[in-house]
Tab-separated table of C-alpha atoms and ligand atoms in Angstrom:
chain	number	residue	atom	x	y	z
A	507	UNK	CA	0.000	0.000	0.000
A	508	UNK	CA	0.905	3.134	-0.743
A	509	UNK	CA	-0.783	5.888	1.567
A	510	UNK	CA	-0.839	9.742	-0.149
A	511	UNK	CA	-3.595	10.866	2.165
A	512	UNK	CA	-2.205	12.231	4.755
A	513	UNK	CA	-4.371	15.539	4.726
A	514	UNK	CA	-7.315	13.287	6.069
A	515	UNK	CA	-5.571	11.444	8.442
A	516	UNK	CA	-2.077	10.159	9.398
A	517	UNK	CA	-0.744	6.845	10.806
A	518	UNK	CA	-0.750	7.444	15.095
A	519	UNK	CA	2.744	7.173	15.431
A	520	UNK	CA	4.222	3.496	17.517
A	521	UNK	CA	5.823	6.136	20.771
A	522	UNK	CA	2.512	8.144	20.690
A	523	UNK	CA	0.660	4.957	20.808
A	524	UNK	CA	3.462	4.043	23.775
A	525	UNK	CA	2.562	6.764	25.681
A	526	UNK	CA	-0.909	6.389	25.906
A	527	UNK	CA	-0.728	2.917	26.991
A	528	UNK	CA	-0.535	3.354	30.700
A	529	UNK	CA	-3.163	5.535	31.087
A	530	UNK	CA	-5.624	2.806	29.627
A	531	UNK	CA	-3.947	-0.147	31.776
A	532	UNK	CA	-2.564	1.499	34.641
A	533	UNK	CA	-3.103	5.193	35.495
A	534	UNK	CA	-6.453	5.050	34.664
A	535	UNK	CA	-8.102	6.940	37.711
A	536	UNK	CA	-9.886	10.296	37.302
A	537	UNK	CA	-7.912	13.248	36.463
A	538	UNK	CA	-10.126	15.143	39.219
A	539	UNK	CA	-9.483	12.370	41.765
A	540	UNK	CA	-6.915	12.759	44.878
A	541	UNK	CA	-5.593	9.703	44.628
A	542	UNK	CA	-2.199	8.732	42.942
A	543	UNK	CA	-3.383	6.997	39.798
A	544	UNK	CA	-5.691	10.132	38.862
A	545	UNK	CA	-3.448	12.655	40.507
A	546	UNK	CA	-0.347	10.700	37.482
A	547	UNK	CA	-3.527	11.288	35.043
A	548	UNK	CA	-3.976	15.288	35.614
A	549	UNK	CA	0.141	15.964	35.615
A	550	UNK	CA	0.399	13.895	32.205
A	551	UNK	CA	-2.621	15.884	31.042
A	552	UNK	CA	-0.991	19.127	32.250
A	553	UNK	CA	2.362	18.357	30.598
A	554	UNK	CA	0.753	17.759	27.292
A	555	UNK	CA	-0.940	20.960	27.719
A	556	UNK	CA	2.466	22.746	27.983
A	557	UNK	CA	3.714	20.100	25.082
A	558	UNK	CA	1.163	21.243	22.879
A	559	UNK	CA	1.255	25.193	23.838
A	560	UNK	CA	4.842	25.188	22.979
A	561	UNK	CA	3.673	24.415	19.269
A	562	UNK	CA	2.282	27.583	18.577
A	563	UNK	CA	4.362	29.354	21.461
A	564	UNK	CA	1.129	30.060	23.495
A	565	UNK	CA	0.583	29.886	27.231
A	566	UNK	CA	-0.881	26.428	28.633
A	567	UNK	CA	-3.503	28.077	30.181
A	568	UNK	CA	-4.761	29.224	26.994
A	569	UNK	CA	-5.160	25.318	25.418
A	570	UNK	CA	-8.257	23.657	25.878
A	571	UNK	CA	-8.594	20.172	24.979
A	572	UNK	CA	-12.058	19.521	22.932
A	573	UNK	CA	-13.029	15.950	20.987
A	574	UNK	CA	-10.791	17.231	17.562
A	575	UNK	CA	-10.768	20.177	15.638
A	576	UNK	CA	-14.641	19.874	14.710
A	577	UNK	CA	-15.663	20.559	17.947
A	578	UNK	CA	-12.511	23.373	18.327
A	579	UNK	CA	-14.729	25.078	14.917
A	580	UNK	CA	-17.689	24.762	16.416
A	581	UNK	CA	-17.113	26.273	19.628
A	582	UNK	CA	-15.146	29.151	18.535
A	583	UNK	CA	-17.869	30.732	16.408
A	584	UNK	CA	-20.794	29.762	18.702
A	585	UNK	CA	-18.969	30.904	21.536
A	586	UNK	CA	-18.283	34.051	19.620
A	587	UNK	CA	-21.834	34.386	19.025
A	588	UNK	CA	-22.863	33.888	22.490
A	589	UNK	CA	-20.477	36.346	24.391
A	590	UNK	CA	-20.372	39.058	21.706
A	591	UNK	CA	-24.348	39.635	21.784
A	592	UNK	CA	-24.347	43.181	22.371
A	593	UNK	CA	-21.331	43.905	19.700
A	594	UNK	CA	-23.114	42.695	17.230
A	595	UNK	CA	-23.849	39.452	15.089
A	596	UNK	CA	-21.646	40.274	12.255
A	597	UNK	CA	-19.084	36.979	11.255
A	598	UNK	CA	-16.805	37.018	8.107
A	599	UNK	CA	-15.284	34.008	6.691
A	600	UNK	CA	-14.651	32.379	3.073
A	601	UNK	CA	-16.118	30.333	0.360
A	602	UNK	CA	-13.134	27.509	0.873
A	603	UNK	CA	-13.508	26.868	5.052
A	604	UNK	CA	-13.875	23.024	5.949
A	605	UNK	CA	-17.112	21.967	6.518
A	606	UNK	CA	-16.637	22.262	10.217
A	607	UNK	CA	-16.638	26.088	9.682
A	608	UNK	CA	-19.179	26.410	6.976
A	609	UNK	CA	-22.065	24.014	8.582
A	610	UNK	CA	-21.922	25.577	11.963
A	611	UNK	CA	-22.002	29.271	10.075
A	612	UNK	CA	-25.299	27.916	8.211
A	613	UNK	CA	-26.978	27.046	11.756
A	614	UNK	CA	-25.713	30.307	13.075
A	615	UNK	CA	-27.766	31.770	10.028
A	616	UNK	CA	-31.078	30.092	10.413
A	617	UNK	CA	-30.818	31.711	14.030
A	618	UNK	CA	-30.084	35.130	12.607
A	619	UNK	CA	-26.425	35.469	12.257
A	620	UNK	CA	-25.249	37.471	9.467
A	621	UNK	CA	-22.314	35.636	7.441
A	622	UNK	CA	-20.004	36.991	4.563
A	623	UNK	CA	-18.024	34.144	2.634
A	624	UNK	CA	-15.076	35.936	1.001
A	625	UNK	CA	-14.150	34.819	-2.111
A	626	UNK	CA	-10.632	33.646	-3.122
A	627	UNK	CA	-8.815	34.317	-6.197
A	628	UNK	CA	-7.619	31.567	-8.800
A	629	UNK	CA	-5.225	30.511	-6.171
A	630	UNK	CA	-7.510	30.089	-3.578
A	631	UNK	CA	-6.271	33.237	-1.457
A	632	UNK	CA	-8.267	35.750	-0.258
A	633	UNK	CA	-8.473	39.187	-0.700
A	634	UNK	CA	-7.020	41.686	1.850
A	635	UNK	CA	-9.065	44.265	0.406
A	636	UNK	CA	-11.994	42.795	0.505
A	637	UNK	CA	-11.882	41.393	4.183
A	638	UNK	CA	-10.961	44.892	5.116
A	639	UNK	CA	-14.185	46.488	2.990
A	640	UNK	CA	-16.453	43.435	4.892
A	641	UNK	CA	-15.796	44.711	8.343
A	642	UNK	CA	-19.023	45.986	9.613
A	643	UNK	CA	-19.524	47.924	12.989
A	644	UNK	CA	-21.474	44.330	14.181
A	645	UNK	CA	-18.578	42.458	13.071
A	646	UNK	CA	-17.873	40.301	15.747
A	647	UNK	CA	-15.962	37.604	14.101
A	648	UNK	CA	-13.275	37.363	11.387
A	649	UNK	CA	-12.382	33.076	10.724
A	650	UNK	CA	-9.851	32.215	8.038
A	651	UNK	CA	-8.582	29.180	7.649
A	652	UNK	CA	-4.926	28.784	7.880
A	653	UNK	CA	-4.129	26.233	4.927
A	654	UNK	CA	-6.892	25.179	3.187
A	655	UNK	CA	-7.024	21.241	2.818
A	656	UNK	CA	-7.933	20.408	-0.579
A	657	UNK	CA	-5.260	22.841	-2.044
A	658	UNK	CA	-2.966	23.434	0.256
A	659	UNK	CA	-3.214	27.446	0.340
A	660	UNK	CA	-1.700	29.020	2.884
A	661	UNK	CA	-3.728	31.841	3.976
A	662	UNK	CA	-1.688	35.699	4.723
A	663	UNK	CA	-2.906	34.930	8.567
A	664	UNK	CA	0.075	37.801	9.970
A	665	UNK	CA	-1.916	40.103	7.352
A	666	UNK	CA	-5.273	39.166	8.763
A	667	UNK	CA	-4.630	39.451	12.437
A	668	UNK	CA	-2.870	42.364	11.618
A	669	UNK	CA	-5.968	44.036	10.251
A	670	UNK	CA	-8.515	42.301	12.757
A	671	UNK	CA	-6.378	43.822	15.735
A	672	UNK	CA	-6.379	47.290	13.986
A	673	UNK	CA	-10.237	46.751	13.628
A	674	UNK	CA	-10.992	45.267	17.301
A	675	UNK	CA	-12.461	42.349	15.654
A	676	UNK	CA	-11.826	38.614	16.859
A	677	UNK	CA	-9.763	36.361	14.761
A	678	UNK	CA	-10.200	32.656	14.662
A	679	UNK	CA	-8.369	30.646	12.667
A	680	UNK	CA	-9.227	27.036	11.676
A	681	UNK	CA	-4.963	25.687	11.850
A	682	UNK	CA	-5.905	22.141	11.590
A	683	UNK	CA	-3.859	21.408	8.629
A	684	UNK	CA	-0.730	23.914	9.539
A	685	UNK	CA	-0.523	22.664	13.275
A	686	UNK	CA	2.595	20.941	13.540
A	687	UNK	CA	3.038	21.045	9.901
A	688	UNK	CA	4.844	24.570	9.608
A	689	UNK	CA	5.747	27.310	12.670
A	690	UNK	CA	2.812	29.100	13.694
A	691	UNK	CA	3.272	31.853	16.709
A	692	UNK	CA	-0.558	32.360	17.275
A	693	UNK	CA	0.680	35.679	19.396
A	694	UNK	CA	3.073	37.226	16.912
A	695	UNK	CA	0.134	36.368	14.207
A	696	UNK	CA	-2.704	38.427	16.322
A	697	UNK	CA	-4.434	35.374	16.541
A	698	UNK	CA	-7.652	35.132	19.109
A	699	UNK	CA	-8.422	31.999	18.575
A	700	UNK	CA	-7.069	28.495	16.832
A	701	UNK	CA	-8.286	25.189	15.981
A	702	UNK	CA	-6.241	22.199	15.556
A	703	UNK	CA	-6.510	18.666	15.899
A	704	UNK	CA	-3.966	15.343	16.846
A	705	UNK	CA	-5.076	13.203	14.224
A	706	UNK	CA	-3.424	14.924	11.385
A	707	UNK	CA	-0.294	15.303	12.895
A	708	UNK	CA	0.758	12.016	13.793
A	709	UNK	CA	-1.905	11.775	16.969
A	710	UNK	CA	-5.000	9.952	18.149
A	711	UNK	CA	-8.156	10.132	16.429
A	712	UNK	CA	-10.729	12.078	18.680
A	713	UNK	CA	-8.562	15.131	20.949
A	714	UNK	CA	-8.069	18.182	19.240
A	715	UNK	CA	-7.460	21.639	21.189
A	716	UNK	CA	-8.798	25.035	20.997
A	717	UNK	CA	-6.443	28.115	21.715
A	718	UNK	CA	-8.196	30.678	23.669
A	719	UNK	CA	-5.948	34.020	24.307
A	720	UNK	CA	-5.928	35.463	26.982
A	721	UNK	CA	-8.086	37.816	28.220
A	722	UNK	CA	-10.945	36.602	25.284
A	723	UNK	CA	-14.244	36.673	26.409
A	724	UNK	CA	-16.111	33.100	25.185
A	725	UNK	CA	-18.689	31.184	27.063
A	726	UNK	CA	-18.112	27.142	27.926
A	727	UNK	CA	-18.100	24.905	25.343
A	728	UNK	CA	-20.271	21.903	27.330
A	729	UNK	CA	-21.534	22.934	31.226
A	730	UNK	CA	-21.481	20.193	33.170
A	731	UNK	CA	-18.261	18.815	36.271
A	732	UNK	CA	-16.474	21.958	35.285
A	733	UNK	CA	-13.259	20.312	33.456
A	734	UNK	CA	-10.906	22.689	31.304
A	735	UNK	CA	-11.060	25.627	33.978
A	736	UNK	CA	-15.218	25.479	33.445
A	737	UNK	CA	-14.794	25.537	29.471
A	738	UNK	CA	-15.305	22.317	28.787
A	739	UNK	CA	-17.111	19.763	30.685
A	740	UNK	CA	-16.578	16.350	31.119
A	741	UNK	CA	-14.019	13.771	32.328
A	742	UNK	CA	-10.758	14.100	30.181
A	743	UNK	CA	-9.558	12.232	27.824
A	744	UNK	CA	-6.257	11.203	28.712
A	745	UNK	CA	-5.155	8.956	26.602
A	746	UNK	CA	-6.170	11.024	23.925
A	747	UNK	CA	-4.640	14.195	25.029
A	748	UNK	CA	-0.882	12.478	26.407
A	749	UNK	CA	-1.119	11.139	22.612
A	750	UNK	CA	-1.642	14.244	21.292
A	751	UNK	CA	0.894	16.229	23.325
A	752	UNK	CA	3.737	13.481	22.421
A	753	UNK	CA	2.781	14.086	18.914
A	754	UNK	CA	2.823	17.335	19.237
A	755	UNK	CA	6.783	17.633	20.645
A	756	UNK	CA	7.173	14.962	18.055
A	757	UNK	CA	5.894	17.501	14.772
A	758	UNK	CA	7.870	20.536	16.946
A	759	UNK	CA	10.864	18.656	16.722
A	760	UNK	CA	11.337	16.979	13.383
A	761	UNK	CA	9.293	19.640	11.737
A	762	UNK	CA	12.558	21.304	9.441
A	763	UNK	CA	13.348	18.031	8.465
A	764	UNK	CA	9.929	16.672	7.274
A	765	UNK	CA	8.779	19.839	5.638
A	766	UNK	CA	12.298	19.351	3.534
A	767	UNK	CA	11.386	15.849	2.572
A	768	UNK	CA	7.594	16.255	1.866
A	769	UNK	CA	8.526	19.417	-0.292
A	770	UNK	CA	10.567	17.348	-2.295
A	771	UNK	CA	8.270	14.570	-3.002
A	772	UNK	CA	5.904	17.455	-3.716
A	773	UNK	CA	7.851	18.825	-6.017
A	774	UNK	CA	9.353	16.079	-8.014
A	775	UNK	CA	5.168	14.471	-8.047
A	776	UNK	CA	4.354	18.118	-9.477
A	777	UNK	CA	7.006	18.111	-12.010
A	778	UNK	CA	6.645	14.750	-13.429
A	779	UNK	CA	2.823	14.978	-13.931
A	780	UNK	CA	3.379	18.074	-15.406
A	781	UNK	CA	5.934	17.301	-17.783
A	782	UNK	CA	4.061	13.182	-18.567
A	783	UNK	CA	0.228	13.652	-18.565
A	784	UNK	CA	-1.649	16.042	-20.884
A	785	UNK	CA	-4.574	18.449	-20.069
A	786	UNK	CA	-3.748	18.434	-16.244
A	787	UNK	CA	-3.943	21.599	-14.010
A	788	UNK	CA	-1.951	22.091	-10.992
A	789	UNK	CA	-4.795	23.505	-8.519
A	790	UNK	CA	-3.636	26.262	-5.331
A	791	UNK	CA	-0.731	28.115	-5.109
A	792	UNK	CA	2.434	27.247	-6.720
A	793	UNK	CA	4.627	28.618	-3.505
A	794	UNK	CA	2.464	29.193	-0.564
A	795	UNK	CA	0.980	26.044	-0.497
A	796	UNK	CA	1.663	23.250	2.742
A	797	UNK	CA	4.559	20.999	2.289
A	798	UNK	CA	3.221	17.809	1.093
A	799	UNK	CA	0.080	19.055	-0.601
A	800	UNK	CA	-0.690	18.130	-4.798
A	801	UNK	CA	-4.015	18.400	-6.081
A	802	UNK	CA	-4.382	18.145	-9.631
A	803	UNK	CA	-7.483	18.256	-12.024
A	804	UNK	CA	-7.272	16.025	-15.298
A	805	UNK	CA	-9.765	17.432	-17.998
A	806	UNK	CA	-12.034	14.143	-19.125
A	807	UNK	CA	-11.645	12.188	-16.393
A	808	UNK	CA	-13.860	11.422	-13.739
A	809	UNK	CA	-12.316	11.739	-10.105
A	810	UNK	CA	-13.899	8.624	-8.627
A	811	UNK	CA	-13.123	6.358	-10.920
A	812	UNK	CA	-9.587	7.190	-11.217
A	813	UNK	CA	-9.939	7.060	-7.225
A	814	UNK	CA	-11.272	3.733	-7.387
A	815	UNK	CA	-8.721	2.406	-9.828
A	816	UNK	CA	-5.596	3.795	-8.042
A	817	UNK	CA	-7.272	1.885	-5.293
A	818	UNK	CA	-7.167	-0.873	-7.271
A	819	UNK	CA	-2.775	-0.931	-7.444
A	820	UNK	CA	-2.744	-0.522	-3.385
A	821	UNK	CA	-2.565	3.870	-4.047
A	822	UNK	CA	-4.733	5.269	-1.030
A	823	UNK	CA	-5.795	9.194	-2.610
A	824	UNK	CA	-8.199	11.516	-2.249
A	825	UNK	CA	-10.699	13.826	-4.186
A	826	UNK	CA	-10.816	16.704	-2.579
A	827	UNK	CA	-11.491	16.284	1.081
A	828	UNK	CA	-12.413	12.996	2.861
A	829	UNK	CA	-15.743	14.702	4.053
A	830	UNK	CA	-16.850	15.549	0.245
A	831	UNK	CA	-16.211	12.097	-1.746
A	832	UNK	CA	-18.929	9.761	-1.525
A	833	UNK	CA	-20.871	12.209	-2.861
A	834	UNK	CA	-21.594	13.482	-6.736
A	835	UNK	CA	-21.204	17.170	-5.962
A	836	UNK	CA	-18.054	18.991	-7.072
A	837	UNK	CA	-16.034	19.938	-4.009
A	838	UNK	CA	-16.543	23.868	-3.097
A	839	UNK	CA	-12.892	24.924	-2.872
A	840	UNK	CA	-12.327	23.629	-6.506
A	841	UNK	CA	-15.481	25.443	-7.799
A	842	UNK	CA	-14.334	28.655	-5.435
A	843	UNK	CA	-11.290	28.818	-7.280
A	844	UNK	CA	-12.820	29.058	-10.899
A	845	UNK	CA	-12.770	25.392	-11.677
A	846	UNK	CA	-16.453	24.290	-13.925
A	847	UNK	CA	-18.205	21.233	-12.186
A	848	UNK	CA	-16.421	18.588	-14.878
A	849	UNK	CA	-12.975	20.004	-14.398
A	850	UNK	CA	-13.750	19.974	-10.308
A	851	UNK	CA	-14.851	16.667	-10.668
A	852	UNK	CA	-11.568	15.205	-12.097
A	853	UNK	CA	-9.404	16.120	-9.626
A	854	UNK	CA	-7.403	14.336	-7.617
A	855	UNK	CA	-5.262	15.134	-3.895
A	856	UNK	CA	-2.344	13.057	-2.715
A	857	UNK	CA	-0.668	14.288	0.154
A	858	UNK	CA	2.390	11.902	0.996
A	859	UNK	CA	4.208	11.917	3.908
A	860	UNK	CA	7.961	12.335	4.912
A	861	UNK	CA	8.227	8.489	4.879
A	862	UNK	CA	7.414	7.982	1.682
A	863	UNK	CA	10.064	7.705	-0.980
A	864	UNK	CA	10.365	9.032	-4.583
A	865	UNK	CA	10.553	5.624	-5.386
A	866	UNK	CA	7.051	5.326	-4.761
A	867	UNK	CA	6.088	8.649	-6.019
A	868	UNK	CA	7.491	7.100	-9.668
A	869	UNK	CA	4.895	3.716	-9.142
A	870	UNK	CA	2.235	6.341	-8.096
A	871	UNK	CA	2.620	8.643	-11.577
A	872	UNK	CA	3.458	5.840	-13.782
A	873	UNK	CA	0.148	3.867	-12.540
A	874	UNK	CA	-1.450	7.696	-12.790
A	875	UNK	CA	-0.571	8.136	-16.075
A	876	UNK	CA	-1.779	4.504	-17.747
A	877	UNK	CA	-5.351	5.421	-15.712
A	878	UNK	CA	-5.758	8.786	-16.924
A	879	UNK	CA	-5.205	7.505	-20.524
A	880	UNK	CA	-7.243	4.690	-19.988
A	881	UNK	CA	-10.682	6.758	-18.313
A	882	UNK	CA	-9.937	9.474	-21.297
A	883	UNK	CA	-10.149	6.719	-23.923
A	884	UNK	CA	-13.529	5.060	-22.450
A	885	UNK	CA	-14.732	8.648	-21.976
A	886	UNK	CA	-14.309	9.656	-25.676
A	887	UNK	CA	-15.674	6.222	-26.494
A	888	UNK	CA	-18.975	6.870	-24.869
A	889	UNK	CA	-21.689	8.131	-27.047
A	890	UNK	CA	-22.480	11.611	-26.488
A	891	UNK	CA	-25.120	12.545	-23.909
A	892	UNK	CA	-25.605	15.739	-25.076
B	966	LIG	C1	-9.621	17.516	9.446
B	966	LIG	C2	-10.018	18.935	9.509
B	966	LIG	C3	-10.983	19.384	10.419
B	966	LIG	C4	-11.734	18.434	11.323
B	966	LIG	O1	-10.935	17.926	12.352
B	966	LIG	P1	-11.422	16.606	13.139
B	966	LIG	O2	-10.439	16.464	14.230
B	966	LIG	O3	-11.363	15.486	12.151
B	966	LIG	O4	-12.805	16.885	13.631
B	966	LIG	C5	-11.283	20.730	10.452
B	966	LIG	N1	-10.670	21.602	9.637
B	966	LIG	C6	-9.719	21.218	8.750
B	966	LIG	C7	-9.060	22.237	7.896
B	966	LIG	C8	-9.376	19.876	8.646
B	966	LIG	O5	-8.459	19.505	7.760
């Protein structure tokens, strides 16, 4: 098997997995207890906590641990909502957020919140100008994404909080995909508030953090045994959240190195199907994109079937994002960034990881090439159905 999806998930690395163990077999006790086994619990909790601040060089206290980085989205705009009521109800985003930003924005609508989705140019990056012309006095909320993770972008996030702190407007960024994947300073950025999650950096499945700054106003997440200084009810997850702070040194760490090594997979998988496969369009930005991000869209080719057929030679890929395949529709970011529905629907993401070689990379484009042919050949061999 070759696995190029690394954008939906990633393998939970064999010492992450280590150091959850014992708090499944052994130091299982409540983190709120006063005996030893929970009183082990709360300090490895509170280490990871420090583990994972260090990331984004923020202050422990300002981590909360949530379920992943859907629940981190969803909290940081309703909470916005809720403790901002007399500002205003006012929230600006953009047309290419994950659906864990864009569904909770639609329920925030259909109870009265006003949303404006910025568009992004070609590249998929937004316009300063724009976001700046957008800001309303009731603006309560600005969320940008930090990389988007279909294409890769990288968002001008020091540009944004820049303007959001000359504004007095909140900024919340969704950093899921740039957490651990490229340095992030979430102060020096002007950044209020910032999703991320373990599982696509080398983590558990299921623990994901928000960052709070301090001195933000933003009610409790769940109420309930008052958990996460009374942010976040319920009993912690501890495995979960000592496997995502060892993950999390682990990314801080080795980042240099893997960025080098997934940038030049990246590279030589952009060159080659450049230079070996007609009609193909590199889609996102050439430069500013994350390290290990390709997404291509072949013209005449439908994306699930070559999905299915890469499948088919052990190649584990993606459409667009894991969230959007399984179903017909065109994935938004492609269609935000000018693509037409068939050219959306032909496209294709593979997002390797450090370990992978360029050995590999030459059976993935050489099996990528004989598909392509092959789906373009039955294509023109269907009868029109215009
Ligand atoms: C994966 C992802 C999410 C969702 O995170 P989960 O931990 O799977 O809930 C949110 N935003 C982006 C950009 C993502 O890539």
């Amino acid at each position: 098997m070759i696995y190029l999806d690394n954008a939906a998930t990633t393998k939970t690395l064999p010492e992450v997995v280590e150091a959850m163990l014992p708090f499944f077999m052994e130091n299982y006790g409540n983190p709120s207890a006063l005996y030893a086994s929970g009183i082990a619990g709360k300090k490895a909790v509170n280490q990871a906590r420090r583990d994972v601040a260090e990331v984004i060089g923020a202050k422990p206290e300002e981590i909360y641990f949530t379920s992943g980085g859907t629940e981190a989205d969803n909290w940081a705009l309703t909470g916005v909502v809720e403790s901002y009521r007399q500002k205003g109800r006012h929230i600006i985003t953009t047309k290419i957020e994950h659906a864990a930003i864009l569904r909770t924005c639609e329920a925030l609508e259909r109870k009265g919140v006003e949303v404006t989705y910025l568009d992004v140019d070609e590249e998929g990056v937004i316009d300063l100008g724009q976001l700046e012309a957008a800001i309303r006095p009731d603006t309560i909320l600005i969320s940008i994404m930090f990389a988007n993770n279909e294409i890769g972008t990288l968002e001008p996030v020091a540009k944004i909080g820049r303007l959001a702190r000359k504004r007095g407007v909140l900024f919340h960024t969704d950093a899921v995909q740039a957490f651990g994947q490229i340095p992030i300073c979430a102060e020096e950025l002007g950044v209020d508030l910032l999703s991320a999650s373990a599982h696509k950096l080398n983590g558990p499945k299921g623990v994901g953090i928000l960052y709070i700054r301090t001195g933000i106003k933003l009610g409790a997440s769940f109420h309930g045994g008052g958990q996460e200084r009374n942010r976040r009810a319920g009993t912690e997850n501890v495995p979960g959240i000592v496997g995502f702070g060892r993950a999390a040194l682990w990314a801080l760490h080795t980042m240099e190195q893997r960025a080098a090594a997934e940038k030049r997979l990246r590279e030589y998988l952009i060159e080659r199907i450049e230079a070996e496969i007609p009609c193909c369009r590199l889609n996102g930005h050439r430069e500013k994109r994350l390290p290990n991000n390709v997404n291509f869209s072949f013209m005449q080719v439908e994306g699930e079937a070559l999905l299915v057929m890469l499948d088919m030679k052990g190649i584990c890929a993606s459409g667009g994002s894991a969230c959007t395949s399984g179903t017909a529709n065109a994935s938004h970011v492609l269609r935000a960034i000018g693509l037409k529905e068939d050219e959306a629907r032909g496209s294709l993401r593979l997002t390797p990881s450090w370990e992978n070689t360029k050995e590999e990379m030459d059976v993935v484009v050489d099996h990528l090439k004989q598909i392509v042919a092959k789906l373009r050949r039955l294509t023109s061999a269907l009868p029109s159905t215009e």
